[in-house]
CSV table of C-alpha atoms in Angstrom, one decimal:
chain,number,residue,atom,x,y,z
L,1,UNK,CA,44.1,78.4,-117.7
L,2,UNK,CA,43.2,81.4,-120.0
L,3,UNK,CA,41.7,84.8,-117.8
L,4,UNK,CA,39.5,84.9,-121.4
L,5,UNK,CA,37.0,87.6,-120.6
L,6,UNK,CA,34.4,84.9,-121.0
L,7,UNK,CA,35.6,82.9,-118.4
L,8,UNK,CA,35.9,86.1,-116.2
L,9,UNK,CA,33.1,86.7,-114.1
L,10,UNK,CA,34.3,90.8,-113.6
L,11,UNK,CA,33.4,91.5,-109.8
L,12,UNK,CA,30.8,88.2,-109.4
L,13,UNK,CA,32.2,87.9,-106.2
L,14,UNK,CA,29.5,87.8,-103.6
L,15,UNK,CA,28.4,90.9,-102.5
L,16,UNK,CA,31.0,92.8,-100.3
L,17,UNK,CA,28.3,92.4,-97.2
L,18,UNK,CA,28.8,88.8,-96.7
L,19,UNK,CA,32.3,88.8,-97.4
L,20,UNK,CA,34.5,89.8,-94.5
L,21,UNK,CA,36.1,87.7,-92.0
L,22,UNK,CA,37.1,89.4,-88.3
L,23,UNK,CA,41.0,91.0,-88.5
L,24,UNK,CA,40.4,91.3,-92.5
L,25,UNK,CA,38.3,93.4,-93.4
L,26,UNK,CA,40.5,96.0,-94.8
L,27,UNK,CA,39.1,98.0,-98.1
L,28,UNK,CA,42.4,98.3,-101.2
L,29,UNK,CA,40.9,101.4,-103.4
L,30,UNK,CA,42.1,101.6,-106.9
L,31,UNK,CA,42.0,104.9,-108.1
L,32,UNK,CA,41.1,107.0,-111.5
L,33,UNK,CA,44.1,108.4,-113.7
L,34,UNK,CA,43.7,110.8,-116.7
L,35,UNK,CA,42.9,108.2,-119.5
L,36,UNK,CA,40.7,106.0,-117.2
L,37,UNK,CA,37.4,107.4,-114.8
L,38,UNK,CA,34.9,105.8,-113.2
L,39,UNK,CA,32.1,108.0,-113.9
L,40,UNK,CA,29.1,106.4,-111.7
L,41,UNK,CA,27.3,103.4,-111.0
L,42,UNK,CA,24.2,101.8,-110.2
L,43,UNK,CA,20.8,100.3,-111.0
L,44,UNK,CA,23.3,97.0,-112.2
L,45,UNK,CA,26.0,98.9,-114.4
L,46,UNK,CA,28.8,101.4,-114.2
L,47,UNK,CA,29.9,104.5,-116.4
L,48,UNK,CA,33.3,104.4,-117.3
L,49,UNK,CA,35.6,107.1,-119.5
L,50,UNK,CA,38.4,105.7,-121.1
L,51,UNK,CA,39.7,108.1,-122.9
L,52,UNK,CA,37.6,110.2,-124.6
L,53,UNK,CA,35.3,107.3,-124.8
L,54,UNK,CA,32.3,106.5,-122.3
L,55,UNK,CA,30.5,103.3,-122.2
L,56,UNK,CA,27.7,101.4,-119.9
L,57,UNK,CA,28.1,97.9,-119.3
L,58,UNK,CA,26.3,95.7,-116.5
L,59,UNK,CA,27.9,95.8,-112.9
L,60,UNK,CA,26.6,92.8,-110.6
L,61,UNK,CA,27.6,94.6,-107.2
L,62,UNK,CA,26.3,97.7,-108.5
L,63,UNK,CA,22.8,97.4,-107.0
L,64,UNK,CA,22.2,100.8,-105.6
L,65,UNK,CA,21.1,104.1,-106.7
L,66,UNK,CA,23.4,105.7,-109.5
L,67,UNK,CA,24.2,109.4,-108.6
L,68,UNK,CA,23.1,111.2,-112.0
L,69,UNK,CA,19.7,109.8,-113.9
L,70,UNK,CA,19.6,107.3,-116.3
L,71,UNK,CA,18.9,110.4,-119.1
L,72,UNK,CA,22.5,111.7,-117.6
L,73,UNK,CA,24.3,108.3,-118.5
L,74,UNK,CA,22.8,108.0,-121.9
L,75,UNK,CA,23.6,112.0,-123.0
L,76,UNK,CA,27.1,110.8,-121.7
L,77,UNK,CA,27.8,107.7,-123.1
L,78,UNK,CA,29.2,106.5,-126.6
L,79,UNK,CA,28.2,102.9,-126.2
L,80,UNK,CA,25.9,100.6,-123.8
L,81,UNK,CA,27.0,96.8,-124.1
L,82,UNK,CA,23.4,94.7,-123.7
L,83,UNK,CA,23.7,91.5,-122.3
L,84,UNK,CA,21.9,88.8,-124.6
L,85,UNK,CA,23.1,86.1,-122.4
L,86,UNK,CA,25.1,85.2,-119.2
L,87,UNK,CA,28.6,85.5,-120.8
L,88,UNK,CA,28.1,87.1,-124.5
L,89,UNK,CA,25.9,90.3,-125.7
L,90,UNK,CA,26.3,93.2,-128.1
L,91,UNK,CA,27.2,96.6,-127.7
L,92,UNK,CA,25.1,99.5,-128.5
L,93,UNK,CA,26.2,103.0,-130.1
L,94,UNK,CA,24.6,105.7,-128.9
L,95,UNK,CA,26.4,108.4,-130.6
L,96,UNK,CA,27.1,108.3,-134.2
L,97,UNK,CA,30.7,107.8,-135.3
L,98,UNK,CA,32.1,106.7,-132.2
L,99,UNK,CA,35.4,104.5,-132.1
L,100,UNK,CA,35.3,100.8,-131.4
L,101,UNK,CA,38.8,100.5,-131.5
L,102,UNK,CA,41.0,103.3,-129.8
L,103,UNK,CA,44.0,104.1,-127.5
L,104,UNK,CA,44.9,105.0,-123.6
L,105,UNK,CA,47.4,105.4,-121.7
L,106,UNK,CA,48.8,104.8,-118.0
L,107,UNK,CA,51.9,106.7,-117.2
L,108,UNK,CA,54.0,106.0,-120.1
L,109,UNK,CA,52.6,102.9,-121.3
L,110,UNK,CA,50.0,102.7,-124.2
L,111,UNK,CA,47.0,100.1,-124.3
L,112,UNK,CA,44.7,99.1,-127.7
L,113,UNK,CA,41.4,99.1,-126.5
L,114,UNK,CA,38.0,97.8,-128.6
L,115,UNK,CA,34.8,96.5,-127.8
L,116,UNK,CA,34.4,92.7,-127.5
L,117,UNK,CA,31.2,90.4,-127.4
L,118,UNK,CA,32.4,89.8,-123.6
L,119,UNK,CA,31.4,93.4,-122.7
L,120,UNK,CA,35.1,94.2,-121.6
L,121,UNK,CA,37.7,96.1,-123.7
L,122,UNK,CA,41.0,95.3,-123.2
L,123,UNK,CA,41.6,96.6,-119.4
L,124,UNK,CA,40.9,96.0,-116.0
L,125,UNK,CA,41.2,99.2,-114.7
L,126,UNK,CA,40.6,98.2,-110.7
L,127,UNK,CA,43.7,96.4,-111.1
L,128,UNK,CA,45.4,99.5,-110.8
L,129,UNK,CA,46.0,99.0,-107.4
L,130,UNK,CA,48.4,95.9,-108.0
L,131,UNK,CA,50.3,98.0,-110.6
L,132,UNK,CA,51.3,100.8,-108.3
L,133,UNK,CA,52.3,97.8,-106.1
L,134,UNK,CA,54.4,95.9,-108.7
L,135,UNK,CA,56.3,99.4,-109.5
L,136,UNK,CA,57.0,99.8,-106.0
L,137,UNK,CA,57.8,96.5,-105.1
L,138,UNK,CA,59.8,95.2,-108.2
L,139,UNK,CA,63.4,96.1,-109.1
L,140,UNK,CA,65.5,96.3,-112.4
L,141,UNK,CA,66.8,92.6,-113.4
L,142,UNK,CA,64.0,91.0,-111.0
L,143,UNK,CA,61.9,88.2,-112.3
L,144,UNK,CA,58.0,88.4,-112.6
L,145,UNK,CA,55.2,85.4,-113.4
L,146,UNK,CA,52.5,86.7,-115.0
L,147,UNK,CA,49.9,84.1,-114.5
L,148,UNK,CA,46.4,84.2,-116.7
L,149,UNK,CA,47.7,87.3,-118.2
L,150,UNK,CA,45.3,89.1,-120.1
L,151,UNK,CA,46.3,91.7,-122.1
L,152,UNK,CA,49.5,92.7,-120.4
L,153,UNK,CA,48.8,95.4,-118.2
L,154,UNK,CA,50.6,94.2,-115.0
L,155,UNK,CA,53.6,92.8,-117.2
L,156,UNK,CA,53.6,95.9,-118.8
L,157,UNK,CA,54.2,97.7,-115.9
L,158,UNK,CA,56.9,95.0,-114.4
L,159,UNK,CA,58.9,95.5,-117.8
L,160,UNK,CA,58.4,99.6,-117.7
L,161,UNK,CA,60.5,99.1,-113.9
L,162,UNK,CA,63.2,97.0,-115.7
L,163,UNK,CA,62.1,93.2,-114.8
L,164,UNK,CA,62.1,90.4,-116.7
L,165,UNK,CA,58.8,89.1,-117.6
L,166,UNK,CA,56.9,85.7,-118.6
L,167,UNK,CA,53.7,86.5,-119.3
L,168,UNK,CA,51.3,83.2,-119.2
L,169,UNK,CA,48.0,82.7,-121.1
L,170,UNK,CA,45.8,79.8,-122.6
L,171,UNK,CA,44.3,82.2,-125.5
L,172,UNK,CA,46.3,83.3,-128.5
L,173,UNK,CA,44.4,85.9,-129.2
L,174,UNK,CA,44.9,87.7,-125.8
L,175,UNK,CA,49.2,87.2,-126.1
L,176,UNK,CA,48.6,88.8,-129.5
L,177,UNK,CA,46.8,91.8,-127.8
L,178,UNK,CA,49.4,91.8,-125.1
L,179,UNK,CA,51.9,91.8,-127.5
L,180,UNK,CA,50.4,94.8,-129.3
L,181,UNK,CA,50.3,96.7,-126.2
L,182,UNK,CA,54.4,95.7,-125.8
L,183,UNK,CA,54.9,97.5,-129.2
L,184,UNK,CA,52.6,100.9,-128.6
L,185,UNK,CA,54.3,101.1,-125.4
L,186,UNK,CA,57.8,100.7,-126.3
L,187,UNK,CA,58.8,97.4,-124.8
L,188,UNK,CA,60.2,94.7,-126.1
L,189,UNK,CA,61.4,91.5,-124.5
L,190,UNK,CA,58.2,89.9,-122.3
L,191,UNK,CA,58.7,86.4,-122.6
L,192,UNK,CA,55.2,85.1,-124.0
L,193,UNK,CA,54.4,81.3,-122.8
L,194,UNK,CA,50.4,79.9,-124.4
L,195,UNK,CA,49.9,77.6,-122.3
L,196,UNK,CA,47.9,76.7,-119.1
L,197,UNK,CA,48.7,78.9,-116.3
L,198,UNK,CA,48.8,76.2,-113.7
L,199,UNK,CA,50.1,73.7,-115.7
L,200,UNK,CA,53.2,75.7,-116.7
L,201,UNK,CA,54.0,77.1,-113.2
L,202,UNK,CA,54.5,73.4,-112.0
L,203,UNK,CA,56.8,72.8,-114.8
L,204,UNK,CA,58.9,76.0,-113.7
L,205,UNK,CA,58.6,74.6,-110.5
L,206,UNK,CA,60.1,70.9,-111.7
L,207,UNK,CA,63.1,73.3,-114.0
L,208,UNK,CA,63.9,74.7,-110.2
L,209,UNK,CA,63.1,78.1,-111.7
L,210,UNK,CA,62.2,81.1,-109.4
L,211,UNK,CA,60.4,84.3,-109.1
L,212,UNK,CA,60.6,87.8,-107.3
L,213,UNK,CA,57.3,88.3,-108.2
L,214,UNK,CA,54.0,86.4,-109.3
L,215,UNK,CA,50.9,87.8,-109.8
L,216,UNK,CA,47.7,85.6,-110.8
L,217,UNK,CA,44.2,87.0,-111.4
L,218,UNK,CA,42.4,83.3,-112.3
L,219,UNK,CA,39.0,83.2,-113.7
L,220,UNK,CA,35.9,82.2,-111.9
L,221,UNK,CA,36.2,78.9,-114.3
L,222,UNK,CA,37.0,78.7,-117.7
L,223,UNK,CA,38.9,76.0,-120.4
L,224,UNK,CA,42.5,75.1,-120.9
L,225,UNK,CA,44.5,75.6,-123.8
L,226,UNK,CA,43.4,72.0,-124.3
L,227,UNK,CA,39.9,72.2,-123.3
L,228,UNK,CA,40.3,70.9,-119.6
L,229,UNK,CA,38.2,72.4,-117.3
L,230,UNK,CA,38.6,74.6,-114.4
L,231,UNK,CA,37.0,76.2,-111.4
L,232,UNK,CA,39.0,78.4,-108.9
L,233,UNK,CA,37.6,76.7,-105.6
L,234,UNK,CA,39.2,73.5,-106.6
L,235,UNK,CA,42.4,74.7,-107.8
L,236,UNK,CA,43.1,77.4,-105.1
L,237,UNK,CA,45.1,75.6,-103.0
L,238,UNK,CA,47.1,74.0,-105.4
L,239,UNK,CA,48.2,77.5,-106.6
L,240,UNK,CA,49.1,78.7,-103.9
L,241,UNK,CA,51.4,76.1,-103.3
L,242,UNK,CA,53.4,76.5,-106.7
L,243,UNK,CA,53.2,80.0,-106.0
L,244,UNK,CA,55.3,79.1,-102.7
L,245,UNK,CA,57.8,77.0,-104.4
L,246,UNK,CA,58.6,79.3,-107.1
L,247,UNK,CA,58.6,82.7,-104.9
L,248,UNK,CA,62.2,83.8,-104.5
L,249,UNK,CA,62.9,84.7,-100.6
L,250,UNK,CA,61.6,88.3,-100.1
L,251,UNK,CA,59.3,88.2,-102.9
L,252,UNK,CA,55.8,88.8,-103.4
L,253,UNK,CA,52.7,87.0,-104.8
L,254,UNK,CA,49.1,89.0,-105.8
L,255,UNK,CA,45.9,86.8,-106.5
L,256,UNK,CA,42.8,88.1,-106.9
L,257,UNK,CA,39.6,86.6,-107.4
L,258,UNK,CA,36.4,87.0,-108.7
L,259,UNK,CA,34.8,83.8,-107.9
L,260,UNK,CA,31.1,83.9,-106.4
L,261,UNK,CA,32.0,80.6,-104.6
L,262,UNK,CA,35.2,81.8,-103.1
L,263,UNK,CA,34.8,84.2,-100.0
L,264,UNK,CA,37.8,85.9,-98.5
L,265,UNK,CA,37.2,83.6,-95.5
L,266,UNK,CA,38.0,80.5,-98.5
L,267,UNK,CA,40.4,82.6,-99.8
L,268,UNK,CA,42.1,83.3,-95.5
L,269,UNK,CA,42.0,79.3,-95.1
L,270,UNK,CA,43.7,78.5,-98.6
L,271,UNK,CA,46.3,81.3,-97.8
L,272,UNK,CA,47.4,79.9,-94.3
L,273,UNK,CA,47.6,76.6,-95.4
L,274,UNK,CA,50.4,77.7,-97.1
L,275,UNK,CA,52.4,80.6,-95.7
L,276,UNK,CA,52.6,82.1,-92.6
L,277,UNK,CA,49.9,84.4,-91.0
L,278,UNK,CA,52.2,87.2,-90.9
L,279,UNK,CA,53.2,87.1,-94.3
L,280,UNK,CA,49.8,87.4,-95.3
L,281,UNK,CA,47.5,90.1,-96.8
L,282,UNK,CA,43.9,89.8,-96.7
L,283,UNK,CA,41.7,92.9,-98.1
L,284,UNK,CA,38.6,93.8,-100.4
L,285,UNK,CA,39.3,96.0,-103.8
L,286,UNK,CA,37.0,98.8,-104.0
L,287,UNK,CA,36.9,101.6,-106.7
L,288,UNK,CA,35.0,104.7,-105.9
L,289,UNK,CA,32.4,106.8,-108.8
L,290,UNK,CA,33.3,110.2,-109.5
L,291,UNK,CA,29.4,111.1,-107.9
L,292,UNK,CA,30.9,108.8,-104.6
L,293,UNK,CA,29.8,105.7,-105.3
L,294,UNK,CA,32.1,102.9,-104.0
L,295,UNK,CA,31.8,99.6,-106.3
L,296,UNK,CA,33.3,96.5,-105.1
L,297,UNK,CA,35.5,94.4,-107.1
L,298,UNK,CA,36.4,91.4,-105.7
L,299,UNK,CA,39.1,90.1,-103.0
L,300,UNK,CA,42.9,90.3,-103.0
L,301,UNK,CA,45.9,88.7,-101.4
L,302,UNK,CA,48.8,89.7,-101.3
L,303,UNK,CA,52.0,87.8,-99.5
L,304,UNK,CA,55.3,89.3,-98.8
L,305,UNK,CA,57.7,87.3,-97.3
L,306,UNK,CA,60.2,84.5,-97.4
L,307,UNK,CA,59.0,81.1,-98.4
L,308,UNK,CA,57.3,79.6,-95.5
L,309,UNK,CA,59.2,75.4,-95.9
């Protein structure tokens, strides 16, 4: 199933107040580097640098009061995307001759950004958090899956340690982007599958095929490669359990999600239906504004353990 930025609902989980369950209610912050800021946020949007490029685009869980005026954001910014409907709108340029295609980087590796009628760019930058943890989890000559991959960023990072990769995505168009971002950083050698995320992890699973690593960031719902539908809260579980059989022992599986109609208490119950409490993870991913504000951006699980039989 393709994590197309239109099928990506980018932090539409419930707001982080009615999300928590007792024992797991632990906050993950991602954090800022030099090519990537998150400037403020509030009144519905956030103000992100990326580069030497600013924008404004709409923020569901940012409904509180920005730290600098709305006059402050628009002498900033380069370009405000304006929603014209639920999944598609335009952007607008606020300050003549700005880029709409341009460059960043994180650490060593290099990413092709440009605006999109989605409103996103080419990066998730809160997912910074699971890239330290892939570098710091993953060795040289490991295997990682990949799943609804995006435009690379997390494979990237697996390759950059010296893993081998198989990066999975229903949308050409993204595995051409991802492949772009291979090339500017140096890389060569990801294994690109188009294909249906879940569909091809049960195959791997049937080939007896296994993985150090696995990382899945599913869409809210969305379309396969062949049109079938999809929404997380009925494919969860089943997931998970590919997940399991494909996990090598000792390895490690990331999921996020960013469903409204999956709480981490849905996410808790799916999880321990699976694998063992103590192999499990549970905790919200926050990213905090350089004026303080903290913006919530979904849930996270992360297992580390043997296969639970």
């Amino acid at each position: 199933m393709s994590n197309h930025p239109l099928h990506r609902q980018s932090s539409a989980s419930k707001p982080a107040s009615s999300v928590a369950i007792s024992g797991n209610e632990d906050r993950e912050y991602a954090v800022s580097w030099p090519d990537y800021e998150l400037l403020d946020a509030g009144d519905g949007k956030k103000l992100e640098r990326w580069g030497e490029v600013i924008t404004i685009r709409p923020e569901i869980q940012a409904q509180f009061k920005p730290g600098w005026s709305w006059l402050e954001w628009q002498d900033r910014a380069h370009w405000e995307f304006v929603e014209l409907s639920s999944t598609q709108g335009s952007w607008k340029n606020l300050k003549p001759n700005s880029p709409e295609h341009w460059q960043i980087a994180y650490e060593q590796l290099q990413f092709g950004l440009k605006l999109t009628k989605f409103k996103h760019v080419g990066l998730f930058p809160e997912q910074q958090a699971n890239w330290t943890f892939i570098a710091e989890h993953l060795q040289p000559g490991q295997k990682l899956l990949n799943l609804f991959a995006y435009t690379g960023a997390a494979s990237l990072v697996a390759r950059a340690k010296g893993a081998e990769v198989v990066h999975v995505d229903s949308v050409k168009q993204m595995l051409d982007w991802a492949n772009d971002n291979q090339a500017r950083s140096g890389l060569t050698d990801i294994k690109w599958v188009l294909e249906d995320a879940l569909k091809f992890a049960k195959r791997e699973l049937k080939r007896g095929n296994h993985y150090d690593g696995i990382i899945m960031d599913p869409p809210a719902w969305g379309l396969g490669a062949k049109g079938e539908k999809w929404k997380l809260e009925n494919q969860l579980v089943d997931l998970l359990e590919t997940a399991r059989g494909l996990l090598n022992p000792g390895g490690f599986l990331i999921l996020n999600t960013y469903s409204p109609t999956v709480a981490l208490a849905d996410l808790a119950l799916a999880a321990e239906a699976c694998f063992a409490k103590n192999q499990i993870e549970l905790k919200q991913l926050w990213m905090q504004s350089k004026t303080g504000k903290a913006l919530f951006y979904g849930n996270l699980l992360r297992v580390r353990a043997q296969i639970c039989n």
